[in-house]
Tab-separated table of C-alpha atoms and ligand atoms in Angstrom:
chain	number	residue	atom	x	y	z
A	163	UNK	CA	-32.491	16.294	4.817
A	164	UNK	CA	-30.850	18.475	6.809
A	165	UNK	CA	-26.943	15.940	7.514
A	166	UNK	CA	-24.990	17.595	8.711
A	167	UNK	CA	-27.479	17.864	11.692
A	168	UNK	CA	-26.906	14.213	12.245
A	169	UNK	CA	-23.533	13.248	11.053
A	170	UNK	CA	-20.704	12.844	13.451
A	171	UNK	CA	-18.525	16.878	13.108
A	172	UNK	CA	-15.486	14.229	12.649
A	173	UNK	CA	-16.762	11.822	9.512
A	174	UNK	CA	-16.801	15.468	7.433
A	175	UNK	CA	-13.173	16.466	8.459
A	176	UNK	CA	-12.006	13.357	6.385
A	177	UNK	CA	-10.796	13.967	2.959
A	178	UNK	CA	-12.597	11.385	0.896
A	179	UNK	CA	-10.121	8.629	-0.747
A	180	UNK	CA	-9.364	9.222	-4.546
A	181	UNK	CA	-8.562	6.456	-6.738
A	182	UNK	CA	-6.970	5.978	-9.694
A	183	UNK	CA	-8.718	7.124	-12.979
A	184	UNK	CA	-9.876	3.526	-14.782
A	185	UNK	CA	-8.850	2.991	-17.726
A	186	UNK	CA	-12.471	2.806	-19.526
A	187	UNK	CA	-13.504	6.036	-18.003
A	188	UNK	CA	-10.611	7.450	-20.363
A	189	UNK	CA	-10.925	5.659	-23.678
A	190	UNK	CA	-14.215	6.975	-22.956
A	191	UNK	CA	-13.793	10.280	-22.044
A	192	UNK	CA	-10.642	10.876	-24.494
A	193	UNK	CA	-12.890	8.080	-27.701
A	194	UNK	CA	-10.077	6.513	-27.859
A	195	UNK	CA	-9.194	2.424	-26.781
A	196	UNK	CA	-5.718	0.862	-25.506
A	197	UNK	CA	-5.334	3.323	-22.795
A	198	UNK	CA	-3.104	2.165	-20.064
A	199	UNK	CA	-2.715	2.315	-16.758
A	200	UNK	CA	0.595	2.718	-14.457
A	201	UNK	CA	-1.197	4.733	-11.768
A	202	UNK	CA	-1.988	1.905	-8.452
A	203	UNK	CA	0.585	0.146	-7.561
A	204	UNK	CA	-1.189	-3.341	-9.079
A	205	UNK	CA	0.871	-6.624	-10.184
A	206	UNK	CA	1.116	-5.582	-14.321
A	207	UNK	CA	1.488	-9.998	-14.783
A	208	UNK	CA	-2.146	-9.559	-13.615
A	209	UNK	CA	-2.718	-12.020	-11.191
A	210	UNK	CA	-0.712	-15.243	-9.718
A	211	UNK	CA	-1.260	-18.335	-12.586
A	212	UNK	CA	-2.672	-20.012	-9.342
A	213	UNK	CA	-4.305	-18.267	-7.326
A	214	UNK	CA	-7.123	-17.863	-10.245
A	215	UNK	CA	-6.895	-21.548	-10.652
A	216	UNK	CA	-7.754	-22.479	-7.054
A	217	UNK	CA	-10.774	-20.378	-7.944
A	218	UNK	CA	-11.867	-21.158	-10.760
A	219	UNK	CA	-12.529	-24.498	-9.333
A	220	UNK	CA	-13.887	-24.232	-6.501
A	221	UNK	CA	-16.276	-21.166	-7.966
A	222	UNK	CA	-18.828	-23.408	-7.388
A	223	UNK	CA	-19.080	-23.236	-3.912
A	224	UNK	CA	-20.047	-18.722	-3.766
A	225	UNK	CA	-22.988	-20.185	-1.482
A	226	UNK	CA	-20.989	-20.919	0.834
A	227	UNK	CA	-20.255	-18.283	3.843
A	228	UNK	CA	-16.223	-18.246	4.222
A	229	UNK	CA	-13.896	-19.709	7.052
A	230	UNK	CA	-14.338	-17.072	8.771
A	231	UNK	CA	-11.213	-17.900	11.098
A	232	UNK	CA	-9.447	-18.528	7.713
A	233	UNK	CA	-7.916	-22.237	8.840
A	234	UNK	CA	-5.757	-22.960	5.777
A	235	UNK	CA	-4.226	-19.965	4.608
A	236	UNK	CA	-3.624	-19.556	8.818
A	237	UNK	CA	-1.368	-22.796	8.973
A	238	UNK	CA	0.495	-21.710	5.372
A	239	UNK	CA	0.791	-18.256	6.810
A	240	UNK	CA	2.144	-19.426	9.991
A	241	UNK	CA	4.173	-21.840	8.960
A	242	UNK	CA	6.210	-19.608	5.566
A	243	UNK	CA	6.933	-17.037	8.261
A	244	UNK	CA	7.714	-19.510	11.678
A	245	UNK	CA	5.023	-17.592	13.502
A	246	UNK	CA	1.953	-18.945	15.764
A	247	UNK	CA	-1.843	-18.966	13.324
A	248	UNK	CA	-2.505	-16.385	16.865
A	249	UNK	CA	-0.072	-13.559	15.119
A	250	UNK	CA	-2.715	-13.745	12.103
A	251	UNK	CA	-5.154	-11.524	11.481
A	252	UNK	CA	-6.998	-11.750	8.449
A	253	UNK	CA	-8.836	-8.616	6.330
A	254	UNK	CA	-10.759	-7.137	3.379
A	255	UNK	CA	-7.161	-6.028	2.479
A	256	UNK	CA	-4.763	-3.921	4.594
A	257	UNK	CA	-7.565	-1.868	4.673
A	258	UNK	CA	-9.698	-2.686	6.506
A	259	UNK	CA	-6.637	-4.031	9.091
A	260	UNK	CA	-5.892	0.026	9.228
A	261	UNK	CA	-9.039	0.698	9.959
A	262	UNK	CA	-9.848	-2.062	12.808
A	263	UNK	CA	-6.416	-0.505	14.454
A	264	UNK	CA	-8.708	2.030	14.642
A	265	UNK	CA	-11.549	1.736	15.580
A	266	UNK	CA	-9.785	-0.628	18.679
A	267	UNK	CA	-6.977	1.658	20.082
A	268	UNK	CA	-8.438	5.256	18.092
A	269	UNK	CA	-10.595	7.924	19.836
A	270	UNK	CA	-11.750	11.483	20.659
A	271	UNK	CA	-8.454	13.207	22.468
A	272	UNK	CA	-6.068	10.095	20.695
A	273	UNK	CA	-3.147	11.189	18.935
A	274	UNK	CA	-2.039	9.252	15.765
A	275	UNK	CA	1.648	10.150	14.830
A	276	UNK	CA	2.526	9.368	10.190
A	277	UNK	CA	4.748	10.573	8.098
A	278	UNK	CA	3.623	12.933	5.182
A	279	UNK	CA	3.315	11.665	1.927
A	280	UNK	CA	2.460	8.921	3.209
A	281	UNK	CA	-0.385	5.639	2.195
A	282	UNK	CA	-3.836	8.234	2.341
A	283	UNK	CA	-6.162	5.930	4.131
A	284	UNK	CA	-3.763	7.428	7.205
A	285	UNK	CA	-5.681	10.525	8.552
A	286	UNK	CA	-9.079	8.516	7.479
A	287	UNK	CA	-8.904	6.030	9.804
A	288	UNK	CA	-7.329	7.989	12.207
A	289	UNK	CA	-10.169	10.797	12.187
A	290	UNK	CA	-12.526	8.269	11.060
A	291	UNK	CA	-12.953	7.372	14.900
A	292	UNK	CA	-12.565	11.138	15.718
A	293	UNK	CA	-8.887	10.641	17.425
A	294	UNK	CA	-6.409	13.930	15.995
A	295	UNK	CA	-3.771	12.919	12.994
A	296	UNK	CA	-0.630	14.572	13.556
A	297	UNK	CA	1.313	13.963	9.845
A	298	UNK	CA	5.366	14.297	10.918
A	299	UNK	CA	6.721	15.793	6.938
A	300	UNK	CA	9.213	12.939	5.564
A	301	UNK	CA	13.213	14.807	5.245
A	302	UNK	CA	14.335	16.511	2.581
A	303	UNK	CA	15.503	13.683	0.151
A	304	UNK	CA	11.599	12.426	0.773
A	305	UNK	CA	12.615	9.483	4.036
A	306	UNK	CA	10.585	8.807	7.276
A	307	UNK	CA	11.856	11.904	8.943
A	308	UNK	CA	11.999	8.761	12.355
A	309	UNK	CA	13.053	11.362	15.199
A	310	UNK	CA	10.767	14.085	14.742
A	311	UNK	CA	7.714	11.183	14.429
A	312	UNK	CA	9.667	9.881	18.311
A	313	UNK	CA	9.720	13.634	19.223
A	314	UNK	CA	6.016	14.287	17.778
A	315	UNK	CA	4.665	11.246	20.706
A	316	UNK	CA	3.258	13.401	23.045
A	317	UNK	CA	1.445	11.289	26.501
A	318	UNK	CA	-2.176	11.150	23.783
A	319	UNK	CA	-0.835	9.270	20.946
A	320	UNK	CA	-1.808	6.056	20.952
A	321	UNK	CA	-0.649	5.018	17.554
A	322	UNK	CA	2.499	5.602	15.568
A	323	UNK	CA	2.126	4.132	12.083
A	324	UNK	CA	5.245	4.254	9.150
A	325	UNK	CA	5.215	2.943	5.615
A	326	UNK	CA	8.670	1.127	4.834
A	327	UNK	CA	8.989	0.804	1.920
A	328	UNK	CA	6.938	4.490	1.351
A	329	UNK	CA	4.042	5.552	-0.108
A	330	UNK	CA	4.008	7.237	-2.870
A	331	UNK	CA	8.003	7.944	-3.110
A	332	UNK	CA	9.338	4.278	-2.615
A	333	UNK	CA	11.884	5.018	-0.414
A	334	UNK	CA	12.862	2.792	2.645
A	335	UNK	CA	14.735	2.942	6.107
A	336	UNK	CA	16.498	0.425	7.406
A	337	UNK	CA	17.199	-2.174	10.596
A	338	UNK	CA	19.635	0.787	12.084
A	339	UNK	CA	17.593	3.665	11.651
A	340	UNK	CA	14.163	1.785	12.293
A	341	UNK	CA	15.470	-0.329	15.454
A	342	UNK	CA	16.599	3.500	17.549
A	343	UNK	CA	12.936	4.700	16.388
A	344	UNK	CA	11.805	1.650	18.378
A	345	UNK	CA	14.098	2.963	21.467
A	346	UNK	CA	13.436	6.417	21.611
A	347	UNK	CA	9.161	5.586	21.678
A	348	UNK	CA	7.126	4.385	24.598
A	349	UNK	CA	6.133	0.532	25.462
A	350	UNK	CA	2.630	1.793	25.130
A	351	UNK	CA	1.292	2.721	22.790
A	352	UNK	CA	0.392	0.298	19.171
A	353	UNK	CA	2.942	0.669	16.229
A	354	UNK	CA	1.771	0.171	12.932
A	355	UNK	CA	4.682	-1.224	10.254
A	356	UNK	CA	2.593	-0.531	6.870
A	357	UNK	CA	4.051	-3.471	4.764
A	358	UNK	CA	2.495	-4.008	2.075
A	359	UNK	CA	5.595	-3.311	-0.366
A	360	UNK	CA	7.689	-5.347	1.775
A	361	UNK	CA	8.446	-8.324	-0.795
A	362	UNK	CA	9.711	-5.610	-3.786
A	363	UNK	CA	11.899	-4.274	-0.953
A	364	UNK	CA	15.930	-4.968	-2.373
A	365	UNK	CA	18.006	-3.081	0.469
A	366	UNK	CA	19.972	-5.745	1.932
A	367	UNK	CA	19.328	-4.202	5.492
A	368	UNK	CA	15.435	-4.307	5.463
A	369	UNK	CA	14.248	-3.779	8.557
A	370	UNK	CA	13.128	-7.545	9.906
A	371	UNK	CA	9.413	-6.142	12.050
A	372	UNK	CA	8.967	-10.209	12.498
A	373	UNK	CA	11.719	-9.754	15.327
A	374	UNK	CA	10.410	-6.414	16.589
A	375	UNK	CA	7.126	-8.071	17.133
A	376	UNK	CA	9.060	-10.334	19.307
A	377	UNK	CA	10.565	-8.135	21.578
A	378	UNK	CA	7.805	-5.053	20.928
A	379	UNK	CA	4.176	-6.105	21.892
A	380	UNK	CA	1.397	-3.378	20.419
A	381	UNK	CA	3.753	-3.616	16.717
A	382	UNK	CA	1.835	-4.993	13.619
A	383	UNK	CA	3.329	-5.538	10.599
A	384	UNK	CA	-0.428	-5.147	8.043
A	385	UNK	CA	0.972	-7.097	4.559
A	386	UNK	CA	-1.160	-7.815	1.676
A	387	UNK	CA	-2.643	-9.951	-1.043
A	388	UNK	CA	-2.753	-7.222	-3.613
A	389	UNK	CA	0.785	-6.311	-4.915
A	390	UNK	CA	3.402	-9.240	-5.524
A	391	UNK	CA	-0.068	-12.154	-5.961
A	392	UNK	CA	-1.786	-9.477	-8.132
A	393	UNK	CA	-5.495	-9.653	-5.744
A	394	UNK	CA	-5.443	-6.255	-5.609
A	395	UNK	CA	-9.371	-7.068	-6.659
A	396	UNK	CA	-10.184	-9.270	-4.159
A	397	UNK	CA	-9.496	-7.379	-0.991
A	398	UNK	CA	-7.696	-9.427	1.037
A	399	UNK	CA	-4.803	-8.830	3.488
A	400	UNK	CA	-3.059	-9.875	6.784
A	401	UNK	CA	-1.314	-8.295	9.807
A	402	UNK	CA	1.055	-10.536	11.243
A	403	UNK	CA	1.139	-9.169	16.191
A	404	UNK	CA	1.467	-10.467	18.555
A	405	UNK	CA	-1.649	-12.350	19.878
A	406	UNK	CA	-2.751	-10.137	22.154
A	407	UNK	CA	-3.393	-7.100	19.209
A	408	UNK	CA	-4.228	-10.004	17.244
A	409	UNK	CA	-6.939	-11.342	19.765
A	410	UNK	CA	-8.565	-8.013	19.519
A	411	UNK	CA	-8.822	-6.934	16.707
A	412	UNK	CA	-10.461	-10.369	16.144
A	413	UNK	CA	-12.931	-8.614	18.591
A	414	UNK	CA	-13.651	-6.036	15.997
A	415	UNK	CA	-14.176	-7.715	12.525
A	416	UNK	CA	-17.061	-8.847	11.203
A	417	UNK	CA	-17.242	-12.414	11.003
A	418	UNK	CA	-16.924	-13.504	7.135
A	419	UNK	CA	-15.165	-10.040	6.485
A	420	UNK	CA	-12.680	-12.032	3.758
A	421	UNK	CA	-14.234	-13.664	0.841
A	422	UNK	CA	-14.052	-16.821	0.433
A	423	UNK	CA	-12.673	-16.590	-2.336
A	424	UNK	CA	-10.185	-14.735	-1.381
A	425	UNK	CA	-8.961	-17.021	0.495
A	426	UNK	CA	-9.075	-20.091	-2.043
A	427	UNK	CA	-6.278	-17.514	-3.698
A	428	UNK	CA	-4.401	-16.052	-1.173
A	429	UNK	CA	-3.194	-19.410	-0.466
A	430	UNK	CA	-2.588	-20.757	-3.368
A	431	UNK	CA	-0.850	-17.603	-4.799
A	432	UNK	CA	1.930	-18.246	-1.863
A	433	UNK	CA	2.530	-21.343	-3.573
A	434	UNK	CA	3.313	-19.816	-7.072
A	435	UNK	CA	6.509	-19.330	-7.122
A	436	UNK	CA	7.103	-19.316	-10.512
A	437	UNK	CA	4.984	-16.136	-11.030
A	438	UNK	CA	6.869	-14.604	-7.687
A	439	UNK	CA	9.774	-14.657	-9.433
A	440	UNK	CA	9.126	-13.975	-12.493
A	441	UNK	CA	7.311	-10.794	-10.719
A	442	UNK	CA	9.857	-9.801	-8.832
A	443	UNK	CA	12.865	-10.284	-11.792
A	444	UNK	CA	10.884	-8.593	-14.038
A	445	UNK	CA	10.150	-5.367	-11.682
A	446	UNK	CA	13.705	-5.092	-10.393
A	447	UNK	CA	14.663	-4.679	-14.400
A	448	UNK	CA	11.455	-2.340	-14.814
A	449	UNK	CA	13.084	0.227	-12.221
A	450	UNK	CA	16.244	-0.054	-13.749
A	451	UNK	CA	15.059	1.056	-17.306
A	452	UNK	CA	13.393	3.454	-16.198
A	453	UNK	CA	15.862	5.252	-14.253
A	454	UNK	CA	17.997	5.114	-16.673
A	455	UNK	CA	15.610	6.971	-19.509
A	456	UNK	CA	14.211	9.728	-16.598
A	457	UNK	CA	18.054	10.424	-16.194
A	458	UNK	CA	18.308	10.641	-20.292
A	459	UNK	CA	15.128	12.911	-19.955
A	460	UNK	CA	16.014	14.668	-17.765
A	461	UNK	CA	14.266	13.634	-15.936
A	462	UNK	CA	14.254	13.194	-11.238
A	463	UNK	CA	12.683	10.506	-9.172
A	464	UNK	CA	13.311	9.160	-5.980
A	465	UNK	CA	15.476	5.724	-5.298
A	466	UNK	CA	13.035	3.217	-5.872
A	467	UNK	CA	12.961	0.072	-3.282
A	468	UNK	CA	9.453	-0.915	-4.884
A	469	UNK	CA	7.503	-1.262	-7.521
A	470	UNK	CA	6.534	2.097	-8.429
A	471	UNK	CA	9.331	4.993	-8.743
A	472	UNK	CA	8.549	9.054	-7.920
A	473	UNK	CA	9.316	11.277	-10.652
A	474	UNK	CA	9.358	14.707	-10.842
A	475	UNK	CA	7.795	15.391	-14.184
A	476	UNK	CA	6.093	18.203	-14.433
A	477	UNK	CA	2.845	20.757	-12.792
A	478	UNK	CA	0.997	19.265	-15.926
A	479	UNK	CA	2.327	15.709	-17.047
A	480	UNK	CA	-0.603	14.118	-15.573
A	481	UNK	CA	-2.675	15.665	-17.711
A	482	UNK	CA	-0.782	15.952	-20.818
A	483	UNK	CA	-0.267	11.880	-20.070
A	484	UNK	CA	-3.794	11.255	-19.992
A	485	UNK	CA	-3.574	12.403	-23.697
A	486	UNK	CA	-1.380	10.262	-24.780
A	487	UNK	CA	-3.561	7.585	-23.002
A	488	UNK	CA	-1.346	6.819	-19.990
A	489	UNK	CA	-2.706	6.751	-16.853
A	490	UNK	CA	0.046	7.476	-13.440
A	491	UNK	CA	-1.498	9.090	-10.562
A	492	UNK	CA	-1.069	12.856	-9.938
A	493	UNK	CA	0.486	14.085	-6.048
A	494	UNK	CA	-0.879	17.527	-5.884
A	495	UNK	CA	-2.796	16.843	-3.599
A	496	UNK	CA	-0.385	15.385	-1.360
A	497	UNK	CA	1.582	18.898	-1.976
A	498	UNK	CA	3.453	17.781	-4.850
A	499	UNK	CA	2.341	18.920	-7.407
A	500	UNK	CA	5.737	18.455	-10.432
A	501	UNK	CA	5.562	15.549	-9.342
A	502	UNK	CA	3.543	12.225	-10.946
A	503	UNK	CA	3.859	8.289	-9.002
A	504	UNK	CA	4.256	5.519	-11.594
A	505	UNK	CA	3.873	1.978	-11.623
A	506	UNK	CA	6.856	-0.157	-12.413
A	507	UNK	CA	4.617	-1.967	-15.941
A	508	UNK	CA	5.745	-4.354	-18.216
A	509	UNK	CA	8.448	-3.733	-20.908
A	510	UNK	CA	5.721	-2.492	-23.027
A	511	UNK	CA	4.058	-0.329	-20.561
A	512	UNK	CA	7.494	1.810	-19.667
A	513	UNK	CA	8.153	1.976	-23.021
A	514	UNK	CA	5.208	3.865	-23.580
A	515	UNK	CA	5.616	5.940	-20.464
A	516	UNK	CA	8.644	6.394	-21.664
A	517	UNK	CA	7.401	7.605	-24.919
A	518	UNK	CA	5.135	9.446	-23.595
A	519	UNK	CA	7.430	11.670	-21.258
A	520	UNK	CA	9.776	12.764	-24.281
A	521	UNK	CA	6.934	13.502	-26.918
A	522	UNK	CA	6.109	15.560	-23.101
A	523	UNK	CA	9.986	16.861	-22.937
A	524	UNK	CA	10.191	17.305	-27.052
A	525	UNK	CA	7.249	19.885	-26.835
A	526	UNK	CA	8.656	21.136	-23.500
A	527	UNK	CA	11.098	22.726	-25.474
A	528	UNK	CA	9.831	23.591	-28.250
A	529	UNK	CA	8.045	25.344	-26.394
A	530	UNK	CA	10.818	27.062	-24.547
A	531	UNK	CA	12.360	27.621	-27.708
A	532	UNK	CA	9.421	29.343	-30.193
B	68	LIG	C1	1.103	2.207	1.979
B	68	LIG	C2	-0.190	0.312	1.447
B	68	LIG	N1	-1.311	0.223	2.636
B	68	LIG	C3	-2.454	-0.072	2.192
B	68	LIG	C4	-2.771	-0.691	1.227
B	68	LIG	C5	-4.444	-1.022	0.685
B	68	LIG	O1	-4.023	-1.925	0.137
B	68	LIG	P1	-4.925	-3.047	0.181
B	68	LIG	O2	-4.381	-3.439	-0.977
B	68	LIG	O3	-4.365	-5.488	0.420
B	68	LIG	O4	-6.290	-3.095	1.146
B	68	LIG	C6	-2.054	0.243	-0.124
B	68	LIG	C7	-2.843	0.228	-0.999
B	68	LIG	O5	-2.338	1.028	-2.813
B	68	LIG	C8	-1.023	1.115	0.029
B	68	LIG	O6	-0.458	2.084	-1.248
């Protein structure tokens, strides 16, 4: 059947999202065991133990639909952030919040401005609604070029997305730059601040997006339980916005878009202070260790404000690390063929990566000397 005659043309413009290679696939391909994956910015410590225990206790309730209103999690998050419950929207991952935003606000003729390289789903959700994707290159230091993004706004722009800290670069922008950017934007557009990695940010001047939401309706912070809490497999994320925007997204979503177990896990994870503290301190130590080792190996990298690090390891680094049983994220698809994105792993994983990189660099030196 010639489906190209039936499909909406803008769907064919979308480049399908390429997820990181699964460990099992690499092990099958190479006939090895013990491969490690430090490619998808998951929590290397596993899932929050409190979340796991809470889910185990409630497994028997899998026959019941979830609470579509998300009563418990809504109340808990509202109390955590000192916001009104009506400001929250829940989704099947932060991905679904992005999808709901596109579904609600974008259509043919509309423009969506975002930085590039950044999260690969922005063009996917914008093009999926027939809107025009308007990528604005990062600056030389691979930071968001916020003035250039503001300048890219036209009277067709309905949505601007910034990602802070940015994926795949790990770079972040501070409050002064963000405030100037917000001031430069027209009031009548949706400002999406993707803060899926905000929990890891260490800079003291990290923007206060919740204050911005109070002052600028039409702003939303998009967050996730996938990273810090280790619940990526459960698929649960949320948006914080003004109630009017949340009400619009609520109309666009499916009634039971977040599973019962995901909600139970998220509620428990918020209380898992020990796990959160351990994760953050191990991540900070891992970032420091990798920065030191990469420097010693002479591999360029960008300062990271999150749980992964962008390194200029060479065009063949991805493939060659695979042969060492190490999966990192190749960035050729982002126009950075000589870079890889490395999730900060456990201490063992970080050491294994450094050993792998050292082997690559020794092989390159031996090749150069021959
Ligand atoms: C910047 C960014 N936004 C959104 C997401 C989606 O997060 P979730 O797992 O909650 O759908 C990711 C996932 O990696 C991401 O890196």
